[in-house]
Short mmCIF file of C-alpha atoms in Angstrom, two decimals:
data_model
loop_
_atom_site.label_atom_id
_atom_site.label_comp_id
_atom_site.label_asym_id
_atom_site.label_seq_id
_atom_site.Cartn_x
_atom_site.Cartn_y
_atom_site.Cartn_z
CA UNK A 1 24.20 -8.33 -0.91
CA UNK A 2 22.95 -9.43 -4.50
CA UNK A 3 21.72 -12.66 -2.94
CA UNK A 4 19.30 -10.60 -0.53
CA UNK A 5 18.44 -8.10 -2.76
CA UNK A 6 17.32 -11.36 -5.16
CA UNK A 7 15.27 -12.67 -1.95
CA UNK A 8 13.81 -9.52 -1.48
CA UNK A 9 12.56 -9.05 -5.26
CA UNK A 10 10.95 -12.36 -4.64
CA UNK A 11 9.54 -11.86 -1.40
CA UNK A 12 7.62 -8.76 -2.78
CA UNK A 13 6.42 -10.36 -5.85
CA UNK A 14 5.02 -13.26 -3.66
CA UNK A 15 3.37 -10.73 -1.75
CA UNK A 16 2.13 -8.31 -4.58
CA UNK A 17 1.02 -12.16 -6.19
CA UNK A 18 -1.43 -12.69 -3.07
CA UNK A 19 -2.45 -8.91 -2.99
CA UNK A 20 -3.42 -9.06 -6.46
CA UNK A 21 -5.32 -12.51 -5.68
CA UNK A 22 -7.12 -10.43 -3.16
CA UNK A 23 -8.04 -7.97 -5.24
CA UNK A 24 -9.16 -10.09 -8.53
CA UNK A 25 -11.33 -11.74 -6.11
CA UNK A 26 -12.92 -9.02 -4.69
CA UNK A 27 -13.60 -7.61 -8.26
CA UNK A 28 -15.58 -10.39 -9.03
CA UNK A 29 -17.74 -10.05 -6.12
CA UNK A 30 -17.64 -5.97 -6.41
CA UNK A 31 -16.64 -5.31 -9.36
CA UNK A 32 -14.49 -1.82 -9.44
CA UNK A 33 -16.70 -0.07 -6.91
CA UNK A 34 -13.67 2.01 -5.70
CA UNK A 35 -14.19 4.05 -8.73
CA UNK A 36 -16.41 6.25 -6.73
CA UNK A 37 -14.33 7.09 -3.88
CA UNK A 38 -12.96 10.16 -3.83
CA UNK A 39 -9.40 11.04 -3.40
CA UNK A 40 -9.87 11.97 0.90
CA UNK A 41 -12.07 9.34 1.08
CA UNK A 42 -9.72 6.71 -0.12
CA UNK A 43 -6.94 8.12 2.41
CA UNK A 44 -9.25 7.91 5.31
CA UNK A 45 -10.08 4.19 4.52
CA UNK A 46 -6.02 4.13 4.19
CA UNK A 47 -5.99 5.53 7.17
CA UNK A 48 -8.25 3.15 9.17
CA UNK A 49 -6.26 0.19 7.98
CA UNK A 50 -3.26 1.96 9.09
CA UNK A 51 -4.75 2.91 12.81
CA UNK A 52 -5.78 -0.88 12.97
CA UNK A 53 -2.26 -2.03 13.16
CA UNK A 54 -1.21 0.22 14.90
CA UNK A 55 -4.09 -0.36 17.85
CA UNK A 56 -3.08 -4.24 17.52
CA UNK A 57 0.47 -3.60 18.02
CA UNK A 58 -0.16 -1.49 21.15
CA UNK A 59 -2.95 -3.80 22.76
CA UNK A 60 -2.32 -6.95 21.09
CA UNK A 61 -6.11 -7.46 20.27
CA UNK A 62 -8.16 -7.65 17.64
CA UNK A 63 -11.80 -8.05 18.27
CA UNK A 64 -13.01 -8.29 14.65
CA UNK A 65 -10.65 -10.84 13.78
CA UNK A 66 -8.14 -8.84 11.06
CA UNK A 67 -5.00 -10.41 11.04
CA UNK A 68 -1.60 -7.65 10.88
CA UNK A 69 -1.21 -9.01 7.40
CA UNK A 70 -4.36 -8.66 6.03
CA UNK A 71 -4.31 -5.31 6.86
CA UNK A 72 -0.68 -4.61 5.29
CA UNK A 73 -2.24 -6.39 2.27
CA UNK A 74 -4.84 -3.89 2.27
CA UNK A 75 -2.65 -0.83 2.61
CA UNK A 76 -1.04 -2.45 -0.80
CA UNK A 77 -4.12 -2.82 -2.40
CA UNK A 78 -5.64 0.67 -1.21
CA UNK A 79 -2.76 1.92 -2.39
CA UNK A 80 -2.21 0.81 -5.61
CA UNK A 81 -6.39 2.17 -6.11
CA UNK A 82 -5.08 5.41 -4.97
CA UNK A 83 -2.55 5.54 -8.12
CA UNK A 84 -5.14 4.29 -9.80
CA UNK A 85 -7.40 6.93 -9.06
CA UNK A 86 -5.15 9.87 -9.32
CA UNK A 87 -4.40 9.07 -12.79
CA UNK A 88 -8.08 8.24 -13.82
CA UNK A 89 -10.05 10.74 -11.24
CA UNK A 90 -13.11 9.51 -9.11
CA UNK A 91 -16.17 8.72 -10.75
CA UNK A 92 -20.02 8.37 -10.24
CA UNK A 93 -20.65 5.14 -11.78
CA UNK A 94 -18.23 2.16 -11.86
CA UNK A 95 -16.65 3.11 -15.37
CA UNK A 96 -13.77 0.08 -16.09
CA UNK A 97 -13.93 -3.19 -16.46
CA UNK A 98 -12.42 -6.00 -14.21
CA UNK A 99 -9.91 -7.04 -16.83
CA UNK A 100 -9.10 -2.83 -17.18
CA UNK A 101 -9.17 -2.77 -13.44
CA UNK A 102 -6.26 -5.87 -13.06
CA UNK A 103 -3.96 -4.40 -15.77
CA UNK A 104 -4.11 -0.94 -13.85
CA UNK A 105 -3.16 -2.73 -10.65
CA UNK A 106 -0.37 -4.62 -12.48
CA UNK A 107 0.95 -1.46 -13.77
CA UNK A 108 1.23 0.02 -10.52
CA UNK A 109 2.52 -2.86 -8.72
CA UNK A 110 5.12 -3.32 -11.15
CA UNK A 111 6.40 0.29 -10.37
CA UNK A 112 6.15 0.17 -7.35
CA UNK A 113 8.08 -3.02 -7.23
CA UNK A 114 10.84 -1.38 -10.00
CA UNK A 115 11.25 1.60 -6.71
CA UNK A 116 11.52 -0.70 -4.30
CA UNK A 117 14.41 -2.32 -5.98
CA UNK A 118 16.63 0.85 -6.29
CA UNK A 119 15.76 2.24 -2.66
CA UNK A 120 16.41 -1.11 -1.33
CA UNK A 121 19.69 -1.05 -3.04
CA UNK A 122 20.53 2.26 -2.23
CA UNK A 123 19.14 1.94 1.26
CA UNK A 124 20.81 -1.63 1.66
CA UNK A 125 18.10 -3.84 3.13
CA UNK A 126 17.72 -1.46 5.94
CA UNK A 127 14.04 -2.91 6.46
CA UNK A 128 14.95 -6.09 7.38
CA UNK A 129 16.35 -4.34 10.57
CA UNK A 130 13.50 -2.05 11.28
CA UNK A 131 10.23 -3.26 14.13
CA UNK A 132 7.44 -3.56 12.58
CA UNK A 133 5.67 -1.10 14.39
CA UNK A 134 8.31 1.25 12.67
CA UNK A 135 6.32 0.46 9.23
CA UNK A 136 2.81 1.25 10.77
CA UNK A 137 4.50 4.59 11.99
CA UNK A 138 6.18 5.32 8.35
CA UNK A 139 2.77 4.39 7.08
CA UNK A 140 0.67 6.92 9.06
CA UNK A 141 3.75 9.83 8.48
CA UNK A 142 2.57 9.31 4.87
CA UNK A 143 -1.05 9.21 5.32
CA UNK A 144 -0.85 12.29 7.28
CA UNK A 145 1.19 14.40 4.91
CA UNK A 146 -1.27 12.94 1.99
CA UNK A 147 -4.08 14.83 4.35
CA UNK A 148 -2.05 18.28 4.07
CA UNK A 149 -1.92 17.98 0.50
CA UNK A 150 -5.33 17.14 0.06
CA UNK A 151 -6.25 20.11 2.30
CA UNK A 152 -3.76 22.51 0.22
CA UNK A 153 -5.69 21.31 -3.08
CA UNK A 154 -2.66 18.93 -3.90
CA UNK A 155 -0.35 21.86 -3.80
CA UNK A 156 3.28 21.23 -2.54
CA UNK A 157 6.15 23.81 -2.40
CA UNK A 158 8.98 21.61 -1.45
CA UNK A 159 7.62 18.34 -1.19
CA UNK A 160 6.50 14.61 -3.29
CA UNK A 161 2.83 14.60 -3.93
CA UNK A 162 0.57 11.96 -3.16
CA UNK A 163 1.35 9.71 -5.73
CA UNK A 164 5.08 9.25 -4.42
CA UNK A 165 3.66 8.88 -0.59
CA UNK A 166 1.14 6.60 -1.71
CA UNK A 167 4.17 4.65 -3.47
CA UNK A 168 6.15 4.91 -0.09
CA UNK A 169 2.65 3.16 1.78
CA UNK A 170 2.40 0.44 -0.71
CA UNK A 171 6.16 -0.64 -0.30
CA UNK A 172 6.27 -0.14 3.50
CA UNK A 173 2.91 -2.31 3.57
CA UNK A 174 4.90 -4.91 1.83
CA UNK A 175 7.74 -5.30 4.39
CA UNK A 176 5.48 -5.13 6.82
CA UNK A 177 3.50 -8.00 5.14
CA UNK A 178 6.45 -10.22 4.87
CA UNK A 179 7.82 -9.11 8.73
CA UNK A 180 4.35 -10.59 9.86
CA UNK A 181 4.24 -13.85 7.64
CA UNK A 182 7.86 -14.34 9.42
CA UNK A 183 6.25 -13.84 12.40
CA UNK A 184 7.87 -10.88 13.08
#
């Protein structure tokens, strides 16, 4: 098991690596727009990357051309902007800088990679045996309890908050990022 567990780790951090890419590039030509979306607004656009896979998996098209990875690499970076902007609230005017803006998204991605590591150990590699389409599922459980907490003011009784679910979205984007460059 400590041979897959190392694969894994690496897997990821190729992954986050070409998420990150992603996102440095689309800072330059943005620059931290995101800073004005809103916390609902952010899960809907979560959401519609989400719905996309899932309409691909079930029909097998895509007329606008977005690949199943792509969109898993957005989920990751949407995600990670989500922590972002819970800890740092929404804004009017872009308020960070790009270099502020990477070393929040390395933050993040590091813990989310750190949580990955001890569910995958506790959970044993499980995802390596789950469909795809399992992920997209997962993803949109998540998105849709993030919705009910939004809508009870980010109140929960028994429950994680968003922060954890958004964690839970970024990681199950990544497996599903890696199941599709496998051709899974």
């Amino acid at each position: 098991m400590p041979n897959e567990i190392t694969h894994t780790g690496k897997e990821f951090k190729e992954t986050m690596t070409a998420c990150r890419k992603v996102f440095a590039d689309k800072l330059k030509d943005y620059g931290a727009s995101w800073r004005i979306l809103r916390p609902t607004s952010l899960t809907d656009q979560l959401f519609i990357k989400a719905k996309n896979i899932r309409t691909f998996e079930i029909t097998h098209k895509s007329l606008v051309g977005d690949s199943m990875r792509s969109d898993f690499m957005a989920l990751i970076n949407y995600g990670i902007i989500g922590l972002i902007q819970l800890e740092k609230g929404f804004v009017d005017h872009v308020d960070i800088s790009s270099e502020e803006a990477l070393s929040l998204y390395d933050k993040y991605a590091n813990n989310a990679f750190e949580l990955m590591t001890r569910k995958n150990h506790d959970y044993g590699e499980a995802w390596r045996d789950m469909r795809v389409s399992s992920f997209t599922d997962i993803i949109l459980t998540k998105l849709a309890r993030v919705k009910e907490i939004e809508d009870n003011d980010g109140k929960t009784i028994a429950s994680e908050g968003i922060a954890s679910n958004y964690m839970d979205i970024i990681n199950y984007a990544v497996f599903g990022a890696i199941r599709t460059s496998e051709g899974k």
